[in-house]
Coordinates of C-alpha atoms in Angstrom, one line a residue:
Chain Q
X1 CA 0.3 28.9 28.1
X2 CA 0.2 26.7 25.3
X3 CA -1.8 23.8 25.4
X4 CA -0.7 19.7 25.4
X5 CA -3.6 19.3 23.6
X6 CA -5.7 21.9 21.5
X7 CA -9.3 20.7 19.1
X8 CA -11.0 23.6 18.1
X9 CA -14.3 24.0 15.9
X10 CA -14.1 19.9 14.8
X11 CA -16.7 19.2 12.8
X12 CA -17.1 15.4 11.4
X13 CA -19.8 13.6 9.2
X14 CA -20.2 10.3 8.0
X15 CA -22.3 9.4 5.0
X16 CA -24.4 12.8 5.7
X17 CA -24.5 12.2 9.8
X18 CA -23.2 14.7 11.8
X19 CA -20.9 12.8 14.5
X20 CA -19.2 16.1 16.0
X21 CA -20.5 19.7 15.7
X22 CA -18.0 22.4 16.6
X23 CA -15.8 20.1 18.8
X24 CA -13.1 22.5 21.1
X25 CA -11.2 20.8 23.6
X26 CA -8.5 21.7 25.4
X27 CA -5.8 19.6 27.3
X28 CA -2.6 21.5 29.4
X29 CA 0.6 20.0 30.0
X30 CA 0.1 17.4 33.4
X31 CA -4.0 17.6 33.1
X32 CA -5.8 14.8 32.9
X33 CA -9.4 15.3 30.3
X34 CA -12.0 13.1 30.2
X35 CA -14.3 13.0 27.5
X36 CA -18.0 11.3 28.4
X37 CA -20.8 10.6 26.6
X38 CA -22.8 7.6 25.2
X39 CA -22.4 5.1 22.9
X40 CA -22.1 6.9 19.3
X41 CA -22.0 10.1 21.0
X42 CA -18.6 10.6 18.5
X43 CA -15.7 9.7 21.4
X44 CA -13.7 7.5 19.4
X45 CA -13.5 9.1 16.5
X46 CA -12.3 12.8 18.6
X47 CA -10.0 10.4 19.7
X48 CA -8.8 9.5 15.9
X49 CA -8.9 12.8 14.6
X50 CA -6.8 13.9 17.2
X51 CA -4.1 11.9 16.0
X52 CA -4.8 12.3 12.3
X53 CA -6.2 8.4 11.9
X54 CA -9.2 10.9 10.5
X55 CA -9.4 14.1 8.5
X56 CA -12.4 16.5 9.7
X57 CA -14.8 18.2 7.6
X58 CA -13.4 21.2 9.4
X59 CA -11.1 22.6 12.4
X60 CA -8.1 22.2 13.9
X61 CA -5.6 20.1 15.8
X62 CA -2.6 21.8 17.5
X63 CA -0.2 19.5 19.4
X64 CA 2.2 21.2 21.4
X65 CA 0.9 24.4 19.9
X66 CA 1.7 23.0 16.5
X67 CA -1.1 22.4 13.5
X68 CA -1.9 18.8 12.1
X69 CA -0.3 18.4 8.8
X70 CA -2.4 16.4 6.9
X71 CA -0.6 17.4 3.5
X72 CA 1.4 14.2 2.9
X73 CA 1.6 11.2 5.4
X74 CA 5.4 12.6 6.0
X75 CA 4.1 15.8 7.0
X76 CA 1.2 14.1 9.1
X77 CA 4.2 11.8 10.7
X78 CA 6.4 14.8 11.4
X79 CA 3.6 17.2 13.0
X80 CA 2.0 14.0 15.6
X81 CA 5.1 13.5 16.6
X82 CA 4.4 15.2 20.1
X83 CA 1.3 12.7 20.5
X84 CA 0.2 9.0 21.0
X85 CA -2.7 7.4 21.0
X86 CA -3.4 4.3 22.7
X87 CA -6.5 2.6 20.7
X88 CA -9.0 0.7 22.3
X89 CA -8.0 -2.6 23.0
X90 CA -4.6 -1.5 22.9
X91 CA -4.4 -2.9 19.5
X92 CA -0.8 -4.5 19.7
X93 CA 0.6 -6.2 16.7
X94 CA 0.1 -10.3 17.4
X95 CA 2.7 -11.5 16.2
X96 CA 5.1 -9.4 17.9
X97 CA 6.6 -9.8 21.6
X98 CA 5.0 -7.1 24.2
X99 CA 9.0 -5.7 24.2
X100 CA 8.8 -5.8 20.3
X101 CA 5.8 -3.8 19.9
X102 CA 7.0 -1.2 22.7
X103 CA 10.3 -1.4 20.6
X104 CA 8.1 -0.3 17.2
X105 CA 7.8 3.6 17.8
X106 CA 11.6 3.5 18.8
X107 CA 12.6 1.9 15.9
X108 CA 10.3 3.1 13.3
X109 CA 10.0 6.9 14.4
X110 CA 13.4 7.5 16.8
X111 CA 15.4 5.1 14.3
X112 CA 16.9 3.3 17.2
X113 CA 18.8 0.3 16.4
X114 CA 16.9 -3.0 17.5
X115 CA 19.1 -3.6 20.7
X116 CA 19.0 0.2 22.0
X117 CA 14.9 0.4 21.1
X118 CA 14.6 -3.3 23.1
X119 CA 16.8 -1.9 26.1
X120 CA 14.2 1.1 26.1
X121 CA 11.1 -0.9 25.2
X122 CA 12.5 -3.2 28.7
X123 CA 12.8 -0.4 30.8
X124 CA 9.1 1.0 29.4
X125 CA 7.6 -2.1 30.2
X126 CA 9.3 -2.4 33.7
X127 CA 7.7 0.9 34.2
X128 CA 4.5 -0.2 33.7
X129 CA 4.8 -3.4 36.2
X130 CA 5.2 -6.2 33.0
X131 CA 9.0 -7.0 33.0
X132 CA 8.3 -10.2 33.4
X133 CA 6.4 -10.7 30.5
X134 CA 8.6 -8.6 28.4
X135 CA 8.8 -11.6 26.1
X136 CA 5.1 -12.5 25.9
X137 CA 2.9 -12.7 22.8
X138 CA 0.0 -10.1 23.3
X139 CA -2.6 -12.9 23.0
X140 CA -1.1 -15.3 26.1
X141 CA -1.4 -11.9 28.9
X142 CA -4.5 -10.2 30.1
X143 CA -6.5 -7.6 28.8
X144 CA -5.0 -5.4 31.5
X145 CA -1.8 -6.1 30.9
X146 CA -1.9 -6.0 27.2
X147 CA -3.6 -2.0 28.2
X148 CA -0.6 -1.3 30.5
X149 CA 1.5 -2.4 27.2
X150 CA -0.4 -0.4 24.7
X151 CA 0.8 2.7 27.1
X152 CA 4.2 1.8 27.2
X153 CA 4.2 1.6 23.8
X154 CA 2.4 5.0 23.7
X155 CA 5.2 6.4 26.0
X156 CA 7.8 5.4 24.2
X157 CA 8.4 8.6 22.1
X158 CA 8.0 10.7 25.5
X159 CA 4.8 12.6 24.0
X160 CA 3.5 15.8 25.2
X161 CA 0.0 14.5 24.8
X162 CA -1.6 11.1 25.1
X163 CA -5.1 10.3 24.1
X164 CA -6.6 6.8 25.4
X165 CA -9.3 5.5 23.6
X166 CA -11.8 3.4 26.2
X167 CA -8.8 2.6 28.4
X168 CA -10.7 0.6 31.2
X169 CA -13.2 -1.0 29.3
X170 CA -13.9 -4.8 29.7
X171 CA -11.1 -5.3 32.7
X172 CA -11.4 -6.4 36.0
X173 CA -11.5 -3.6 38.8
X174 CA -7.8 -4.3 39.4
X175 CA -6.8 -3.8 36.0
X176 CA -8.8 -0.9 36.1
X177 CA -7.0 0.6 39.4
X178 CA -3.9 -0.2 37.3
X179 CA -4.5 1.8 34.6
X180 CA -6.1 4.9 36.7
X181 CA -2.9 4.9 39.0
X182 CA -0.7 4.5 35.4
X183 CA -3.0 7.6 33.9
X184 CA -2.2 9.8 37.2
X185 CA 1.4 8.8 36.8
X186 CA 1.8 10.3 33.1
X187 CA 0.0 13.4 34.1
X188 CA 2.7 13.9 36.7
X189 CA 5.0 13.8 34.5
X190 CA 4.4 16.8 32.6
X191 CA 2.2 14.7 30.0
X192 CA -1.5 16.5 28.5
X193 CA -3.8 13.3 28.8
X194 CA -7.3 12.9 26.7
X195 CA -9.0 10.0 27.9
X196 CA -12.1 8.9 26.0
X197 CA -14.2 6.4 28.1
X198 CA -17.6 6.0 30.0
X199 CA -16.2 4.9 33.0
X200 CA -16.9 7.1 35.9
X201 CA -15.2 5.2 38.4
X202 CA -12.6 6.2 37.1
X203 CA -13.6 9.6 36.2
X204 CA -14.1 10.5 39.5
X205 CA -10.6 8.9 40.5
X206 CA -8.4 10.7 37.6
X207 CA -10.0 12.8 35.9
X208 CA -9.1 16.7 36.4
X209 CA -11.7 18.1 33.9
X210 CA -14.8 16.9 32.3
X211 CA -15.8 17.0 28.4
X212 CA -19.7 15.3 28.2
X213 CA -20.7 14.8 24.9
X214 CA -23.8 14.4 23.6
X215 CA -25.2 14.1 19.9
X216 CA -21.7 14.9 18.4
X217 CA -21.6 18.2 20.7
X218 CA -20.4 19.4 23.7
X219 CA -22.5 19.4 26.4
X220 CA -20.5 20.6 29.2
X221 CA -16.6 21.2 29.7
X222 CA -15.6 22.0 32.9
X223 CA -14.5 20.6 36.7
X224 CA -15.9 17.9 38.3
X225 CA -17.0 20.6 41.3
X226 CA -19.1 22.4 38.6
X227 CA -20.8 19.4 38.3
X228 CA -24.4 19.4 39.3
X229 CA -28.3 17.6 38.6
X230 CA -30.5 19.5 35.5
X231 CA -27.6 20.5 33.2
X232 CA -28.1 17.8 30.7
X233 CA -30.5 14.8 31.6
X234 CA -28.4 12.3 30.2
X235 CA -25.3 13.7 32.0
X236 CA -27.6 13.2 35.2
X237 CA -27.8 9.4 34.1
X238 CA -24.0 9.2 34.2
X239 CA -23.3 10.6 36.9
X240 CA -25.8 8.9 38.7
X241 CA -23.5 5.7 37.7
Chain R
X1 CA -9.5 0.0 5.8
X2 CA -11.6 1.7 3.9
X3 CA -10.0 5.2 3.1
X4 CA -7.1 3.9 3.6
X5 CA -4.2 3.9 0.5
X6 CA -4.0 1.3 -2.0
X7 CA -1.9 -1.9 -0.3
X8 CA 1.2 -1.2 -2.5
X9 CA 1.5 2.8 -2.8
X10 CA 5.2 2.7 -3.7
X11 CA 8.0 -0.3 -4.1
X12 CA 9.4 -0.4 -0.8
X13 CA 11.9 -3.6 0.8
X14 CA 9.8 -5.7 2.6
X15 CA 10.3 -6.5 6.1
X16 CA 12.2 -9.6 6.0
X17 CA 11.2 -11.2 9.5
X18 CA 7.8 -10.8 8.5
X19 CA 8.6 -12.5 4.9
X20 CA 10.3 -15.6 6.5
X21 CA 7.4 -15.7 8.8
X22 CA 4.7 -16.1 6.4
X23 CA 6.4 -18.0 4.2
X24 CA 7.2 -20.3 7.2
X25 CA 3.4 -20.0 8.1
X26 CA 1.8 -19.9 4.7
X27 CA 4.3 -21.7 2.1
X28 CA 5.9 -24.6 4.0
X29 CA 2.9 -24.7 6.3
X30 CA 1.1 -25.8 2.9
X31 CA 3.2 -28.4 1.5
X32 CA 1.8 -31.6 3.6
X33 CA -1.6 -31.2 2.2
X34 CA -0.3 -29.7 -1.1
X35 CA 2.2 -33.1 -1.5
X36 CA -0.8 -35.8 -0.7
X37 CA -3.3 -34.0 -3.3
X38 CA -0.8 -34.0 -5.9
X39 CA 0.7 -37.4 -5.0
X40 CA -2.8 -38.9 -4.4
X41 CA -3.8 -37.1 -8.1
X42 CA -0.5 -38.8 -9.2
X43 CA -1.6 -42.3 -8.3
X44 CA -5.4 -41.9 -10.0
X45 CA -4.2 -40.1 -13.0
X46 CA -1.5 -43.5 -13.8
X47 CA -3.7 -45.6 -12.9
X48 CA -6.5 -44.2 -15.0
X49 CA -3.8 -43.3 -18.1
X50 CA -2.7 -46.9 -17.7
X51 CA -6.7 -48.7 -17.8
X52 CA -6.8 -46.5 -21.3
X53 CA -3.6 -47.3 -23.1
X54 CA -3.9 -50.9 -22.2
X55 CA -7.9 -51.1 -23.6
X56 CA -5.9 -49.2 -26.9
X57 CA -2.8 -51.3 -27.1
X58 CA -0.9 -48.4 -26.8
X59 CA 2.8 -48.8 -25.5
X60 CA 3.0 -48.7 -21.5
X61 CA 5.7 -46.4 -21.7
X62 CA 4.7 -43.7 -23.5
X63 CA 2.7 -42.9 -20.1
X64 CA 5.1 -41.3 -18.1
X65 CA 6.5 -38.2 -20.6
X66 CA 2.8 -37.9 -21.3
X67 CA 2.0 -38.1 -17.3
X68 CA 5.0 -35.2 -16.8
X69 CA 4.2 -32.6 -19.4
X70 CA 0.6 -32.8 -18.4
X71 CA 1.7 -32.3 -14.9
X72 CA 4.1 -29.8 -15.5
X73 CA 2.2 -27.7 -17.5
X74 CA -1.4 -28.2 -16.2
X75 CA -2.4 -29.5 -13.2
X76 CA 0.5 -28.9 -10.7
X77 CA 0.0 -25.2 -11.3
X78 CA -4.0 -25.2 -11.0
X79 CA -3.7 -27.9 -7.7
X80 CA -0.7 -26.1 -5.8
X81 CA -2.8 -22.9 -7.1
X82 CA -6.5 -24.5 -5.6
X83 CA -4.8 -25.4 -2.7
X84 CA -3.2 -21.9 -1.5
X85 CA -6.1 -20.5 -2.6
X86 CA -7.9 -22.0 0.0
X87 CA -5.1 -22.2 2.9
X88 CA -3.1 -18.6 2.1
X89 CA -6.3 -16.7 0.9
X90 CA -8.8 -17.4 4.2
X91 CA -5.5 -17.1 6.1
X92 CA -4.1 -13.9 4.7
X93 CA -7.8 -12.3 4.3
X94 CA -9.0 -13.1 7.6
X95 CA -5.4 -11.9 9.4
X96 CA -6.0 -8.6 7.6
X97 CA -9.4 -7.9 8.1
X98 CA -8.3 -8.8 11.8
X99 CA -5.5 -7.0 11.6
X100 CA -8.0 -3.7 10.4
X101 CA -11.0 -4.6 12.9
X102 CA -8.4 -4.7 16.0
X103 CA -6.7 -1.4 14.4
X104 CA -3.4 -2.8 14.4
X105 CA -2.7 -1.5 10.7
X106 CA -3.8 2.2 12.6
X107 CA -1.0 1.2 15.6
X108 CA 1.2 0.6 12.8
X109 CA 0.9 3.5 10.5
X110 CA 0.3 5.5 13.9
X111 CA 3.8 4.4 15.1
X112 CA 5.6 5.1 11.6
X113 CA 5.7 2.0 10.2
X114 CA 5.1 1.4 6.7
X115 CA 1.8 -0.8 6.3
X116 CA 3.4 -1.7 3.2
X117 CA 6.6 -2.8 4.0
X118 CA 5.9 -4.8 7.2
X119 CA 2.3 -5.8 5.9
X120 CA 1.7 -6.1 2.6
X121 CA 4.9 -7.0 0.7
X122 CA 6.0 -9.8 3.0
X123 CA 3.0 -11.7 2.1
X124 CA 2.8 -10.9 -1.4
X125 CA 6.3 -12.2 -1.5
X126 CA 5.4 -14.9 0.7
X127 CA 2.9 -15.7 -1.3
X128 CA 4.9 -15.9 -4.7
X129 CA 8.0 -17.9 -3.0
X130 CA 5.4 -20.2 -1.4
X131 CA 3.6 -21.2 -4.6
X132 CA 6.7 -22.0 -6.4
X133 CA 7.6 -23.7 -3.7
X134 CA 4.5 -26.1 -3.3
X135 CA 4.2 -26.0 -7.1
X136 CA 8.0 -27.9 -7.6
X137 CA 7.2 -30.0 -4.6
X138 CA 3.7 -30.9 -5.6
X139 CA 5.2 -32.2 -8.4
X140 CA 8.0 -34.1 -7.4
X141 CA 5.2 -35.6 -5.2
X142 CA 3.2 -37.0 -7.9
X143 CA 5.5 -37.9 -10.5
X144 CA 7.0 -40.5 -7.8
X145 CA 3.6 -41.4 -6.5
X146 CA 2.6 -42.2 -10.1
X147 CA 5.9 -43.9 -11.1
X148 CA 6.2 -45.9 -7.9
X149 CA 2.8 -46.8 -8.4
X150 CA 3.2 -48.0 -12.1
X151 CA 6.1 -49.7 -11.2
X152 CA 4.3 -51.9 -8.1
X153 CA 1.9 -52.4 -10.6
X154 CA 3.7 -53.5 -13.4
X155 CA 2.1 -50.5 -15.6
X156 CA 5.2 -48.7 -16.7
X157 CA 9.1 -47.6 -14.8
X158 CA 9.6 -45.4 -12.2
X159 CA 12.1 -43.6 -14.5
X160 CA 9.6 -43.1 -16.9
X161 CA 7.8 -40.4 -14.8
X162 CA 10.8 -38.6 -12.9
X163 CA 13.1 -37.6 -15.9
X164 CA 13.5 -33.4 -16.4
X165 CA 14.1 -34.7 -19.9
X166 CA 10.4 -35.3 -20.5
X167 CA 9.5 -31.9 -20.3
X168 CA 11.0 -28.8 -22.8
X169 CA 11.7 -25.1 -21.9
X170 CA 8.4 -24.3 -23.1
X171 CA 6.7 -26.5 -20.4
X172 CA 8.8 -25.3 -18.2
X173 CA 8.2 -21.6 -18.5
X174 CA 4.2 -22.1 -18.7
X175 CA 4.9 -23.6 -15.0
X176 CA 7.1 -21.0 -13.3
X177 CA 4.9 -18.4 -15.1
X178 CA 1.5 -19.8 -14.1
X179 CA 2.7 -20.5 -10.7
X180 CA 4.3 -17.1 -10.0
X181 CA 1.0 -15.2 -10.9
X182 CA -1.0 -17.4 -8.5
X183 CA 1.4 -16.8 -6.2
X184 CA 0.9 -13.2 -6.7
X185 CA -2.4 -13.1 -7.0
X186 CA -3.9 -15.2 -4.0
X187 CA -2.1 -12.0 -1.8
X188 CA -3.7 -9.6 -3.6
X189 CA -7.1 -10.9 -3.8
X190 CA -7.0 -11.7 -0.3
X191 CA -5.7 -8.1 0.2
X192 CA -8.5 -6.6 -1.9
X193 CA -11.2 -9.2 0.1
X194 CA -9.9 -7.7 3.5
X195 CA -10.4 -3.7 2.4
X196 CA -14.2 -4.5 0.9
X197 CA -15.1 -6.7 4.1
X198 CA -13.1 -5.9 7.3
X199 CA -14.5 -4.7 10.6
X200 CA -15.9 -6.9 12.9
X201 CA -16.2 -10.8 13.2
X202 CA -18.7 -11.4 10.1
X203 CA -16.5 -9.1 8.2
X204 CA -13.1 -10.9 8.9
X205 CA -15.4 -14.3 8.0
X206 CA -16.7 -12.8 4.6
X207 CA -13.2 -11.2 3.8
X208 CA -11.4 -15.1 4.0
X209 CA -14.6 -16.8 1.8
X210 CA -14.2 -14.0 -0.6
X211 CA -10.3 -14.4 -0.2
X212 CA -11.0 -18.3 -1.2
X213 CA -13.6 -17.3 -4.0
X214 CA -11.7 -14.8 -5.9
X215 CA -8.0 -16.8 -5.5
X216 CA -9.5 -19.5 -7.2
X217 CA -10.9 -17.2 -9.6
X218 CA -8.1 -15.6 -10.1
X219 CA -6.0 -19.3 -10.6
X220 CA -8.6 -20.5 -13.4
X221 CA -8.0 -17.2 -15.1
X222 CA -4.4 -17.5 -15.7
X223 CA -4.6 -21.0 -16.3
X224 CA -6.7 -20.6 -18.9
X225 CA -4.7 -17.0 -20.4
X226 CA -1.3 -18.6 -20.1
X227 CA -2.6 -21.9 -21.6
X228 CA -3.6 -19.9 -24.5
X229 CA -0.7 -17.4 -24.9
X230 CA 2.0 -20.9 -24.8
X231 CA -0.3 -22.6 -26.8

């Protein structure tokens, strides 16, 4: 079956570093991937490339079974369209409304008039448990809730695949839950989720499948029940976590 | 930002919510301090014009036309220029290198927006609109600052420094010129400040001095062109 979700042989330098070596990852439809590893170890930027916010040195991304186009931003538009990427922090625009930056993707890739993309962007946001601060500027709500936006947002354009991009990181154990429970939902759904983090906690609660990176390689890829002591000593560290 | 496209690839509309917004936030936002440097200016330079004619018996009046074409042709463009430099260029550079260090130009061109549309062109137009603003302002500001004050003073008329008639086409188009390309400019350099420095808090800090040093820059350099070409 076709994957949500397919990197295969990424390669990435920067200024002569190697920061992935023959990347291949693999993400069905309703599976939730985590992808571990340290600091530097090359996480967030799989997590770019995956979306095209980076151009490899070589290899491919196929969304829905479809290549990147990385011809002409059109063509790059066009070929992501299956996919979202919810950067770290969540990155939502400041000076726009939670319900206005869930409405952007409507409105600027569905072409959705502004009251039909707000209706949606309301029910999106209801969906994630913030209707009551639909009308909120990002920097008066919490970390976690800004996250639980920047998904919305992400879900807006219904993707096949969603990559998160240190999902968890800095909230409150809460928050955390919150976001967990709101990964497991998506997966239910049908979606093919990529989570980039070095949470374990949540790992362990979400994850179906492991990815450990290490160096700009993969170490291991496989269950959490494969998991075991002396395959990688720093693996050993994190899962000792 | 680096790697990313030059800020204006292609003409495009701008966003107009965005325009009104920074021209609420950036060109009205600047007219109190803009109005009392120029008005302030407006008082020193009469005052100082008037201690000069007197000590050459030279004919009181002859301040104010003197005062206006001065004003209209030099230093409302290079103050109203100084000034934005300093409040639209640290504003504009730091909100973009922000804007690049939080990735929201990535959520943006990520969700299909054009960066230039909804970015770029709003504040470039912003930026124009706001400096011709400030500029006519600025200098309805001083000239009745100056003519009130000569008139309390007994060193000329009030009429004498508000007249249009004191200043000729020619003054006139070295003012909308001079203030137009500062207006265009401080964007742009604070643009070109936020691509060289962004990422991280020292780089959003170095991105709005550099915004500051190379609008200012920029206004001396077309002060000092246009001066020459309307010479």
């Amino acid at each position: 079956m076709t994957p949500a979700l397919e990197i295969a042989g990424l390669d990435m330098s920067f200024g002569g570093r190697r920061v992935l070596d023959d990347v291949a990852i693999s993400v069905g439809f309703g599976e939730v991937v985590y992808v571990i590893g340290r600091s530097g170890a090359g996480k967030s930027v799989l997590a770019r490339l995956a979306l095209g916010l980076l151009t490899p040195d070589r290899g491919e991304i196929r969304i829905s079974g479809r290549p990147l186009d990385r011809r002409s931003p059109g063509a790059l538009r066009r070929s992501r369209s299956g996919a979202s990427l919810v950067l770290q922090g969540a990155a939502l625009l400041d000076w726009l409304t939670l319900e206005e930056n869930v409405a952007l993707p409507l409105r600027h890739r569905r072409r959705l008039s502004r009251g039909a993309a707000a209706a949606r962007a309301r029910e999106l946001l209801a969906g994630v448990g913030l209707a009551e601060l639909a009308f909120a500027l990002p920097g008066r709500v919490s970390a976690g809730a800004r996250q639980r936006a920047g998904v919305a947002r992400a879900l807006a354009l219904e993707p096949d695949a969603l990559v998160l991009d240190e999902p968890t990181s800095g909230l409150d154990p809460q928050a955390v839950r919150q976001i967990d429970d709101l990964v497991r939902a998506v997966a239910r759904r049908g979606t093919g989720v990529l989570v980039v983090s070095h949470d374990m906690r949540s790992l362990r609660r979400v994850a179906d499948r492991l990815v450990f990176l290490r160096d700009g390689r993969v170490r291991f890829a496989g269950k959490l029940a494969e998991l075991g002591p002396g395959l990688d000593d720093e693996l050993d560290r994190f899962l000792a976590e | 930002m680096r790697g990313r496209p030059a800020p204006l690839v292609a003409f495009e509309r701008p966003a107009l919510a965005e325009t009104a917004r920074q021209l609420w936030s950036l060109g009205l936002g600047s007219l109190p301090i803009a109005t009392l440097a120029l008005a302030f200016f407006g008082v020193v330079l009469e005052k100082h014009a008037a201690l000069q004619a007197q000590r050459a018996l030279l004919d009181l009046d002859r301040i104010g036309p003197m005062f206006m074409k001065l004003l209209v042709r030099e230093f409302a463009p290079i103050m109203a220029g100084s000034v934005l430099a300093a409040r639209l260029g640290s504003a504009t550079g730091a909100e973009l290198a922000w804007m690049d260090a939080s990735e929201q130009l990535d959520a943006l061109s990520l969700y299909g927006a054009r960066i230039g549309r909804e970015v770029y062109l709003p504040r470039l137009l912003a930026g124009i609109l706001g400096t011709l603003l400030v500029g006519v302002v600025g200098v309805l500001a001083a000239s009745l600052a100056a003519g009130g004050f000569a008139q309390l003073t007994g060193t000329g008329r009030l009429s004498a420094f508000v007249s249009p008639r004191l200043v000729d086409g020619k003054d006139l188009a070295l003012f909308w010129a001079k203030l137009g390309l500062d207006g265009a400019s401080l964007p742009l350099a604070a643009f070109l400040a936020a691509r060289r420095h962004g990422r991280g808090p020292r780089g959003i800090a170095r991105a709005a001095s550099t915004a500051v040093v190379w609008g200012v820059l920029c206004v001396l350099v077309w002060d000092i062109l246009l001066g020459l070409a309307f010479a």
